[in-house]
mmCIF file of N, CA, C and O in Angstrom:
data_model
loop_
_atom_site.group_PDB
_atom_site.id
_atom_site.type_symbol
_atom_site.label_atom_id
_atom_site.label_comp_id
_atom_site.label_asym_id
_atom_site.label_seq_id
_atom_site.Cartn_x
_atom_site.Cartn_y
_atom_site.Cartn_z
ATOM 1 N N MET O 30 154.365 94.634 78.761
ATOM 2 C CA MET O 30 153.203 93.769 78.877
ATOM 3 C C MET O 30 153.414 92.542 78.004
ATOM 4 O O MET O 30 153.829 92.647 76.859
ATOM 5 N N ARG O 31 153.090 91.400 78.576
ATOM 6 C CA ARG O 31 153.292 90.155 77.844
ATOM 7 C C ARG O 31 152.032 89.811 77.070
ATOM 8 O O ARG O 31 150.966 89.647 77.622
ATOM 9 N N ILE O 32 152.157 89.686 75.773
ATOM 10 C CA ILE O 32 151.015 89.386 74.916
ATOM 11 C C ILE O 32 150.584 87.935 75.091
ATOM 12 O O ILE O 32 149.405 87.618 75.017
ATOM 13 N N GLU O 33 151.543 87.031 75.374
ATOM 14 C CA GLU O 33 151.175 85.622 75.539
ATOM 15 C C GLU O 33 150.210 85.440 76.706
ATOM 16 O O GLU O 33 149.280 84.656 76.636
ATOM 17 N N ALA O 34 150.431 86.162 77.791
ATOM 18 C CA ALA O 34 149.555 86.039 78.946
ATOM 19 C C ALA O 34 148.151 86.505 78.588
ATOM 20 O O ALA O 34 147.156 85.894 78.994
ATOM 21 N N TYR O 35 148.050 87.579 77.840
ATOM 22 C CA TYR O 35 146.742 88.069 77.414
ATOM 23 C C TYR O 35 146.052 87.022 76.555
ATOM 24 O O TYR O 35 144.855 86.758 76.727
ATOM 25 N N ASN O 36 146.768 86.408 75.632
ATOM 26 C CA ASN O 36 146.179 85.391 74.756
ATOM 27 C C ASN O 36 145.721 84.177 75.557
ATOM 28 O O ASN O 36 144.682 83.583 75.262
ATOM 29 N N GLN O 37 146.498 83.786 76.586
ATOM 30 C CA GLN O 37 146.120 82.643 77.415
ATOM 31 C C GLN O 37 144.830 82.939 78.192
ATOM 32 O O GLN O 37 143.944 82.102 78.291
ATOM 33 N N VAL O 38 144.722 84.144 78.742
ATOM 34 C CA VAL O 38 143.512 84.520 79.471
ATOM 35 C C VAL O 38 142.329 84.541 78.528
ATOM 36 O O VAL O 38 141.230 84.070 78.850
ATOM 37 N N GLN O 39 142.539 85.068 77.346
ATOM 38 C CA GLN O 39 141.451 85.134 76.368
ATOM 39 C C GLN O 39 141.002 83.726 75.961
ATOM 40 O O GLN O 39 139.808 83.473 75.818
ATOM 41 N N GLN O 40 141.918 82.809 75.814
ATOM 42 C CA GLN O 40 141.564 81.434 75.476
ATOM 43 C C GLN O 40 140.776 80.778 76.602
ATOM 44 O O GLN O 40 139.793 80.081 76.356
ATOM 45 N N LEU O 41 141.205 80.998 77.852
ATOM 46 C CA LEU O 41 140.476 80.438 78.984
ATOM 47 C C LEU O 41 139.056 80.999 79.043
ATOM 48 O O LEU O 41 138.092 80.280 79.289
ATOM 49 N N TYR O 42 138.950 82.285 78.819
ATOM 50 C CA TYR O 42 137.636 82.929 78.854
ATOM 51 C C TYR O 42 136.748 82.381 77.739
ATOM 52 O O TYR O 42 135.577 82.074 77.956
ATOM 53 N N SER O 43 137.298 82.211 76.548
ATOM 54 C CA SER O 43 136.529 81.688 75.414
ATOM 55 C C SER O 43 136.082 80.259 75.678
ATOM 56 O O SER O 43 134.940 79.888 75.389
ATOM 57 N N ASN O 44 136.966 79.440 76.237
ATOM 58 C CA ASN O 44 136.625 78.044 76.524
ATOM 59 C C ASN O 44 135.546 77.951 77.601
ATOM 60 O O ASN O 44 134.652 77.112 77.512
ATOM 61 N N SER O 45 135.627 78.797 78.626
ATOM 62 C CA SER O 45 134.635 78.727 79.699
ATOM 63 C C SER O 45 133.271 79.189 79.206
ATOM 64 O O SER O 45 132.246 78.698 79.657
ATOM 65 N N ARG O 46 133.240 80.121 78.275
ATOM 66 C CA ARG O 46 131.955 80.589 77.744
ATOM 67 C C ARG O 46 131.313 79.511 76.888
ATOM 68 O O ARG O 46 130.104 79.387 76.853
ATOM 69 N N LYS O 47 132.122 78.720 76.190
ATOM 70 C CA LYS O 47 131.575 77.639 75.375
ATOM 71 C C LYS O 47 131.035 76.513 76.237
ATOM 72 O O LYS O 47 130.069 75.868 75.885
ATOM 73 N N ALA O 48 131.660 76.280 77.388
ATOM 74 C CA ALA O 48 131.259 75.180 78.247
ATOM 75 C C ALA O 48 129.903 75.432 78.901
ATOM 76 O O ALA O 48 129.139 74.502 79.120
ATOM 77 N N VAL O 49 129.599 76.668 79.191
ATOM 78 C CA VAL O 49 128.333 77.000 79.835
ATOM 79 C C VAL O 49 127.320 77.318 78.753
ATOM 80 O O VAL O 49 127.433 78.290 78.037
ATOM 81 N N LYS O 50 126.342 76.451 78.637
ATOM 82 C CA LYS O 50 125.302 76.661 77.640
ATOM 83 C C LYS O 50 123.998 76.957 78.348
ATOM 84 O O LYS O 50 123.725 76.443 79.429
ATOM 85 N N ALA O 51 123.211 77.774 77.747
ATOM 86 C CA ALA O 51 121.898 78.097 78.299
ATOM 87 C C ALA O 51 121.005 76.871 78.191
ATOM 88 O O ALA O 51 121.076 76.131 77.211
ATOM 89 N N PRO O 52 120.191 76.624 79.184
ATOM 90 C CA PRO O 52 119.289 75.478 79.106
ATOM 91 C C PRO O 52 118.316 75.655 77.951
ATOM 92 O O PRO O 52 117.823 76.751 77.679
ATOM 93 N N ALA O 53 118.072 74.566 77.279
ATOM 94 C CA ALA O 53 117.180 74.612 76.121
ATOM 95 C C ALA O 53 115.755 74.857 76.582
ATOM 96 O O ALA O 53 115.300 74.336 77.592
ATOM 97 N N ALA O 54 115.053 75.678 75.845
ATOM 98 C CA ALA O 54 113.662 75.969 76.170
ATOM 99 C C ALA O 54 112.818 74.737 75.857
ATOM 100 O O ALA O 54 112.997 74.076 74.849
ATOM 101 N N SER O 55 111.920 74.413 76.763
ATOM 102 C CA SER O 55 111.083 73.238 76.541
ATOM 103 C C SER O 55 110.063 73.543 75.459
ATOM 104 O O SER O 55 109.560 74.652 75.330
ATOM 105 N N THR O 56 109.771 72.547 74.692
ATOM 106 C CA THR O 56 108.837 72.730 73.581
ATOM 107 C C THR O 56 107.393 72.607 74.039
ATOM 108 O O THR O 56 106.497 73.050 73.347
ATOM 109 N N GLY O 57 107.157 72.038 75.235
ATOM 110 C CA GLY O 57 105.797 71.911 75.745
ATOM 111 C C GLY O 57 105.281 73.251 76.227
ATOM 112 O O GLY O 57 106.033 74.142 76.575
ATOM 113 N N SER O 58 103.983 73.397 76.217
ATOM 114 C CA SER O 58 103.425 74.675 76.662
ATOM 115 C C SER O 58 103.323 74.681 78.181
ATOM 116 O O SER O 58 102.912 73.708 78.790
ATOM 117 N N ARG O 59 103.745 75.783 78.766
ATOM 118 C CA ARG O 59 103.668 75.945 80.210
ATOM 119 C C ARG O 59 102.770 77.140 80.483
ATOM 120 O O ARG O 59 102.772 78.112 79.752
ATOM 121 N N SER O 60 102.041 77.053 81.550
ATOM 122 C CA SER O 60 101.177 78.178 81.906
ATOM 123 C C SER O 60 101.563 78.687 83.292
ATOM 124 O O SER O 60 102.025 77.937 84.137
ATOM 125 N N ASP O 61 101.381 79.971 83.479
ATOM 126 C CA ASP O 61 101.648 80.567 84.775
ATOM 127 C C ASP O 61 100.504 80.243 85.719
ATOM 128 O O ASP O 61 99.363 80.112 85.312
ATOM 129 N N GLN O 62 100.854 80.096 86.985
ATOM 130 C CA GLN O 62 99.841 79.808 87.988
ATOM 131 C C GLN O 62 100.017 80.770 89.147
ATOM 132 O O GLN O 62 101.106 81.242 89.414
ATOM 133 N N ILE O 63 98.934 81.041 89.825
ATOM 134 C CA ILE O 63 98.976 81.910 90.985
ATOM 135 C C ILE O 63 98.214 81.233 92.115
ATOM 136 O O ILE O 63 97.193 80.591 91.874
ATOM 137 N N GLN O 64 98.754 81.366 93.309
ATOM 138 C CA GLN O 64 98.077 80.839 94.488
ATOM 139 C C GLN O 64 97.917 81.981 95.476
ATOM 140 O O GLN O 64 98.885 82.656 95.817
ATOM 141 N N ILE O 65 96.699 82.189 95.926
ATOM 142 C CA ILE O 65 96.410 83.271 96.854
ATOM 143 C C ILE O 65 96.262 82.676 98.244
ATOM 144 O O ILE O 65 95.523 81.720 98.444
ATOM 145 N N SER O 66 96.953 83.268 99.198
ATOM 146 C CA SER O 66 96.905 82.770 100.571
ATOM 147 C C SER O 66 95.536 83.051 101.182
ATOM 148 O O SER O 66 94.732 83.811 100.647
ATOM 149 N N SER O 67 95.297 82.455 102.323
ATOM 150 C CA SER O 67 94.014 82.668 102.991
ATOM 151 C C SER O 67 93.866 84.126 103.428
ATOM 152 O O SER O 67 92.772 84.682 103.399
ATOM 153 N N ILE O 68 94.973 84.759 103.813
ATOM 154 C CA ILE O 68 94.917 86.180 104.183
ATOM 155 C C ILE O 68 94.565 87.016 102.957
ATOM 156 O O ILE O 68 93.759 87.945 103.036
ATOM 157 N N GLY O 69 95.140 86.673 101.825
ATOM 158 C CA GLY O 69 94.821 87.379 100.589
ATOM 159 C C GLY O 69 93.361 87.217 100.213
ATOM 160 O O GLY O 69 92.721 88.164 99.749
ATOM 161 N N LYS O 70 92.832 86.023 100.425
ATOM 162 C CA LYS O 70 91.405 85.794 100.144
ATOM 163 C C LYS O 70 90.536 86.609 101.093
ATOM 164 O O LYS O 70 89.498 87.140 100.691
ATOM 165 N N ASP O 71 90.965 86.727 102.365
ATOM 166 C CA ASP O 71 90.225 87.553 103.321
ATOM 167 C C ASP O 71 90.230 89.016 102.887
ATOM 168 O O ASP O 71 89.212 89.702 102.972
ATOM 169 N N PHE O 72 91.390 89.489 102.418
ATOM 170 C CA PHE O 72 91.476 90.866 101.930
ATOM 171 C C PHE O 72 90.545 91.078 100.733
ATOM 172 O O PHE O 72 89.893 92.109 100.622
ATOM 173 N N GLN O 73 90.505 90.088 99.848
ATOM 174 C CA GLN O 73 89.643 90.205 98.675
ATOM 175 C C GLN O 73 88.182 90.293 99.076
ATOM 176 O O GLN O 73 87.433 91.119 98.546
ATOM 177 N N SER O 74 87.762 89.455 100.011
ATOM 178 C CA SER O 74 86.361 89.472 100.415
ATOM 179 C C SER O 74 86.027 90.762 101.166
ATOM 180 O O SER O 74 84.948 91.325 100.994
ATOM 181 N N ALA O 75 86.966 91.278 101.972
ATOM 182 C CA ALA O 75 86.737 92.547 102.671
ATOM 183 C C ALA O 75 86.642 93.698 101.676
ATOM 184 O O ALA O 75 85.781 94.570 101.802
ATOM 185 N N LYS O 76 87.502 93.681 100.673
ATOM 186 C CA LYS O 76 87.469 94.727 99.655
ATOM 187 C C LYS O 76 86.163 94.677 98.874
ATOM 188 O O LYS O 76 85.572 95.718 98.576
ATOM 189 N N ALA O 77 85.695 93.489 98.564
ATOM 190 C CA ALA O 77 84.433 93.347 97.844
ATOM 191 C C ALA O 77 83.274 93.863 98.690
ATOM 192 O O ALA O 77 82.360 94.520 98.176
ATOM 193 N N ALA O 78 83.301 93.604 99.995
ATOM 194 C CA ALA O 78 82.234 94.081 100.880
ATOM 195 C C ALA O 78 82.244 95.605 100.972
ATOM 196 O O ALA O 78 81.188 96.243 100.960
ATOM 197 N N VAL O 79 83.424 96.211 101.032
ATOM 198 C CA VAL O 79 83.524 97.667 101.081
ATOM 199 C C VAL O 79 83.041 98.280 99.777
ATOM 200 O O VAL O 79 82.318 99.287 99.770
ATOM 201 N N ASN O 80 83.423 97.678 98.662
ATOM 202 C CA ASN O 80 82.986 98.192 97.362
ATOM 203 C C ASN O 80 81.476 98.069 97.183
ATOM 204 O O ASN O 80 80.864 98.898 96.503
ATOM 205 N N ALA O 81 80.869 97.067 97.782
ATOM 206 C CA ALA O 81 79.430 96.867 97.649
ATOM 207 C C ALA O 81 78.634 97.822 98.530
ATOM 208 O O ALA O 81 77.467 98.110 98.235
ATOM 209 N N SER O 82 79.228 98.324 99.589
ATOM 210 C CA SER O 82 78.502 99.215 100.491
ATOM 211 C C SER O 82 78.464 100.635 99.933
ATOM 212 O O SER O 82 79.302 101.035 99.136
ATOM 213 N N SER O 83 77.503 101.391 100.399
ATOM 214 C CA SER O 83 77.324 102.766 99.951
ATOM 215 C C SER O 83 78.303 103.685 100.667
ATOM 216 O O SER O 83 78.626 103.482 101.837
ATOM 217 N N ASP O 84 78.755 104.723 99.968
ATOM 218 C CA ASP O 84 79.651 105.703 100.578
ATOM 219 C C ASP O 84 78.895 106.703 101.440
ATOM 220 O O ASP O 84 79.476 107.370 102.283
ATOM 221 N N VAL O 85 77.606 106.838 101.208
ATOM 222 C CA VAL O 85 76.797 107.840 101.896
ATOM 223 C C VAL O 85 75.875 107.149 102.879
ATOM 224 O O VAL O 85 75.163 106.206 102.533
ATOM 225 N N ARG O 86 75.887 107.635 104.121
ATOM 226 C CA ARG O 86 74.970 107.102 105.138
ATOM 227 C C ARG O 86 73.692 107.926 105.081
ATOM 228 O O ARG O 86 73.597 108.996 105.662
ATOM 229 N N GLU O 87 72.724 107.418 104.356
ATOM 230 C CA GLU O 87 71.467 108.148 104.139
ATOM 231 C C GLU O 87 70.738 108.441 105.440
ATOM 232 O O GLU O 87 70.071 109.469 105.539
ATOM 233 N N ASP O 88 70.843 107.561 106.439
ATOM 234 C CA ASP O 88 70.154 107.797 107.704
ATOM 235 C C ASP O 88 70.678 109.035 108.424
ATOM 236 O O ASP O 88 69.971 109.676 109.199
ATOM 237 N N VAL O 89 71.927 109.427 108.166
ATOM 238 C CA VAL O 89 72.497 110.618 108.763
ATOM 239 C C VAL O 89 72.272 111.838 107.861
ATOM 240 O O VAL O 89 71.971 112.939 108.343
ATOM 241 N N ILE O 90 72.389 111.643 106.566
ATOM 242 C CA ILE O 90 72.338 112.744 105.609
ATOM 243 C C ILE O 90 70.914 113.256 105.379
ATOM 244 O O ILE O 90 70.704 114.467 105.227
ATOM 245 N N ALA O 91 69.930 112.378 105.361
ATOM 246 C CA ALA O 91 68.551 112.775 105.030
ATOM 247 C C ALA O 91 68.008 113.870 105.955
ATOM 248 O O ALA O 91 67.465 114.868 105.456
ATOM 249 N N PRO O 92 68.136 113.749 107.268
ATOM 250 C CA PRO O 92 67.627 114.836 108.121
ATOM 251 C C PRO O 92 68.352 116.169 107.900
ATOM 252 O O PRO O 92 67.733 117.232 107.927
ATOM 253 N N LEU O 93 69.668 116.112 107.649
ATOM 254 C CA LEU O 93 70.421 117.341 107.400
ATOM 255 C C LEU O 93 69.976 118.006 106.102
ATOM 256 O O LEU O 93 69.825 119.225 106.033
ATOM 257 N N LYS O 94 69.747 117.190 105.070
ATOM 258 C CA LYS O 94 69.267 117.724 103.795
ATOM 259 C C LYS O 94 67.908 118.393 103.980
ATOM 260 O O LYS O 94 67.650 119.464 103.413
ATOM 261 N N ALA O 95 67.056 117.767 104.768
ATOM 262 C CA ALA O 95 65.717 118.330 104.994
ATOM 263 C C ALA O 95 65.807 119.658 105.730
ATOM 264 O O ALA O 95 65.102 120.620 105.384
ATOM 265 N N GLU O 96 66.682 119.750 106.737
ATOM 266 C CA GLU O 96 66.850 121.002 107.478
ATOM 267 C C GLU O 96 67.416 122.103 106.584
ATOM 268 O O GLU O 96 66.980 123.262 106.651
ATOM 269 N N ILE O 97 68.383 121.765 105.745
ATOM 270 C CA ILE O 97 68.969 122.749 104.835
ATOM 271 C C ILE O 97 67.926 123.223 103.842
ATOM 272 O O ILE O 97 67.796 124.425 103.564
ATOM 273 N N ALA O 98 67.144 122.292 103.299
ATOM 274 C CA ALA O 98 66.115 122.634 102.314
ATOM 275 C C ALA O 98 65.048 123.536 102.926
ATOM 276 O O ALA O 98 64.546 124.462 102.267
ATOM 277 N N SER O 99 64.701 123.287 104.163
ATOM 278 C CA SER O 99 63.653 124.093 104.809
ATOM 279 C C SER O 99 64.190 125.385 105.405
ATOM 280 O O SER O 99 63.420 126.251 105.810
ATOM 281 N N GLY O 100 65.521 125.522 105.478
ATOM 282 C CA GLY O 100 66.123 126.733 106.020
ATOM 283 C C GLY O 100 66.226 126.738 107.529
ATOM 284 O O GLY O 100 66.485 127.772 108.130
ATOM 285 N N THR O 101 66.034 125.590 108.169
ATOM 286 C CA THR O 101 66.103 125.521 109.626
ATOM 287 C C THR O 101 67.440 125.007 110.147
ATOM 288 O O THR O 101 67.630 124.901 111.348
ATOM 289 N N TYR O 102 68.347 124.708 109.258
ATOM 290 C CA TYR O 102 69.652 124.188 109.674
ATOM 291 C C TYR O 102 70.475 125.337 110.252
ATOM 292 O O TYR O 102 70.639 126.385 109.629
ATOM 293 N N PHE O 103 70.983 125.155 111.454
ATOM 294 C CA PHE O 103 71.744 126.207 112.129
ATOM 295 C C PHE O 103 72.983 125.603 112.781
ATOM 296 O O PHE O 103 72.915 124.564 113.430
ATOM 297 N N VAL O 104 74.085 126.266 112.596
ATOM 298 C CA VAL O 104 75.337 125.868 113.240
ATOM 299 C C VAL O 104 75.781 127.027 114.118
ATOM 300 O O VAL O 104 75.928 128.156 113.654
ATOM 301 N N SER O 105 75.995 126.731 115.381
ATOM 302 C CA SER O 105 76.472 127.747 116.315
ATOM 303 C C SER O 105 77.922 128.068 116.008
ATOM 304 O O SER O 105 78.755 127.164 115.858
ATOM 305 N N GLY O 106 78.219 129.349 115.891
ATOM 306 C CA GLY O 106 79.594 129.774 115.629
ATOM 307 C C GLY O 106 80.532 129.378 116.751
ATOM 308 O O GLY O 106 81.676 129.001 116.510
ATOM 309 N N GLU O 107 80.046 129.426 117.982
ATOM 310 C CA GLU O 107 80.881 129.065 119.123
ATOM 311 C C GLU O 107 81.211 127.570 119.115
ATOM 312 O O GLU O 107 82.355 127.177 119.329
ATOM 313 N N SER O 108 80.194 126.738 118.875
ATOM 314 C CA SER O 108 80.460 125.287 118.877
ATOM 315 C C SER O 108 81.359 124.894 117.705
ATOM 316 O O SER O 108 82.210 124.013 117.830
ATOM 317 N N PHE O 109 81.188 125.600 116.580
ATOM 318 C CA PHE O 109 82.042 125.338 115.420
ATOM 319 C C PHE O 109 83.496 125.689 115.747
ATOM 320 O O PHE O 109 84.409 124.910 115.478
ATOM 321 N N ALA O 110 83.713 126.831 116.369
ATOM 322 C CA ALA O 110 85.064 127.265 116.732
ATOM 323 C C ALA O 110 85.681 126.333 117.776
ATOM 324 O O ALA O 110 86.866 125.982 117.694
ATOM 325 N N GLU O 111 84.882 125.914 118.740
ATOM 326 C CA GLU O 111 85.381 124.981 119.756
ATOM 327 C C GLU O 111 85.826 123.673 119.122
ATOM 328 O O GLU O 111 86.870 123.117 119.467
ATOM 329 N N ARG O 112 85.020 123.166 118.203
ATOM 330 C CA ARG O 112 85.374 121.917 117.516
ATOM 331 C C ARG O 112 86.660 122.073 116.717
ATOM 332 O O ARG O 112 87.502 121.177 116.692
ATOM 333 N N MET O 113 86.798 123.203 116.023
ATOM 334 C CA MET O 113 88.021 123.429 115.238
ATOM 335 C C MET O 113 89.243 123.459 116.150
ATOM 336 O O MET O 113 90.279 122.859 115.829
ATOM 337 N N LEU O 114 89.140 124.148 117.276
ATOM 338 C CA LEU O 114 90.268 124.201 118.214
ATOM 339 C C LEU O 114 90.580 122.821 118.787
ATOM 340 O O LEU O 114 91.746 122.453 118.956
ATOM 341 N N GLN O 115 89.535 122.064 119.074
ATOM 342 C CA GLN O 115 89.727 120.721 119.606
ATOM 343 C C GLN O 115 90.468 119.844 118.593
ATOM 344 O O GLN O 115 91.417 119.144 118.946
ATOM 345 N N LYS O 116 90.050 119.899 117.330
ATOM 346 C CA LYS O 116 90.726 119.111 116.284
ATOM 347 C C LYS O 116 92.171 119.574 116.100
ATOM 348 O O LYS O 116 93.070 118.757 115.904
ATOM 349 N N TYR O 117 92.377 120.889 116.190
ATOM 350 C CA TYR O 117 93.732 121.416 116.054
ATOM 351 C C TYR O 117 94.631 120.915 117.180
ATOM 352 O O TYR O 117 95.763 120.503 116.952
ATOM 353 N N GLU O 118 94.114 120.933 118.403
ATOM 354 C CA GLU O 118 94.896 120.460 119.543
ATOM 355 C C GLU O 118 95.198 118.975 119.428
ATOM 356 O O GLU O 118 96.295 118.521 119.760
ATOM 357 N N GLU O 119 94.222 118.201 118.945
ATOM 358 C CA GLU O 119 94.458 116.764 118.764
ATOM 359 C C GLU O 119 95.540 116.515 117.737
ATOM 360 O O GLU O 119 96.418 115.687 117.936
ATOM 361 N N SER O 120 95.472 117.230 116.612
ATOM 362 C CA SER O 120 96.459 117.007 115.559
ATOM 363 C C SER O 120 97.842 117.499 115.972
ATOM 364 O O SER O 120 98.840 116.872 115.654
ATOM 365 N N SER O 121 97.913 118.615 116.702
ATOM 366 C CA SER O 121 99.233 119.115 117.104
ATOM 367 C C SER O 121 99.852 118.210 118.175
ATOM 368 O O SER O 121 101.068 118.059 118.231
ATOM 369 N N SER O 122 99.036 117.576 118.997
ATOM 370 C CA SER O 122 99.598 116.648 119.995
ATOM 371 C C SER O 122 100.113 115.382 119.329
ATOM 372 O O SER O 122 101.059 114.769 119.802
ATOM 373 N N LEU O 123 99.537 114.995 118.220
ATOM 374 C CA LEU O 123 100.042 113.827 117.482
ATOM 375 C C LEU O 123 101.413 114.110 116.886
ATOM 376 O O LEU O 123 102.285 113.254 116.873
ATOM 377 N N TYR O 124 101.608 115.319 116.384
ATOM 378 C CA TYR O 124 102.888 115.662 115.775
ATOM 379 C C TYR O 124 103.963 115.921 116.819
ATOM 380 O O TYR O 124 105.144 115.828 116.531
ATOM 381 N N ALA O 125 103.570 116.275 118.036
ATOM 382 C CA ALA O 125 104.537 116.567 119.090
ATOM 383 C C ALA O 125 105.217 115.302 119.603
ATOM 384 O O ALA O 125 106.300 115.348 120.135
ATOM 385 N N GLN O 126 104.592 114.168 119.405
ATOM 386 C CA GLN O 126 105.157 112.906 119.915
ATOM 387 C C GLN O 126 106.267 112.481 119.075
ATOM 388 O O GLN O 126 107.037 112.241 118.587
#
């Protein structure tokens, strides 16, 4: 192995590292800025509308609560089983595709 060749490569590498200097940091203050697209603004307004709305639909829940409280709420076992089978068939057909 030739030591002179190694020294020449090392000198070239040292010289090239000295030639490339990092840009000096500006002394003025810079601030970050953000720009939101119109689609992003639409998403924000939709999210705000969803957050402002209630999670519970009282017009649907109130009659059910009253029936449960009075003891008149009844669920047919047959209709419940039919609904479960229907949901199962729907979900299994989605996975079959």
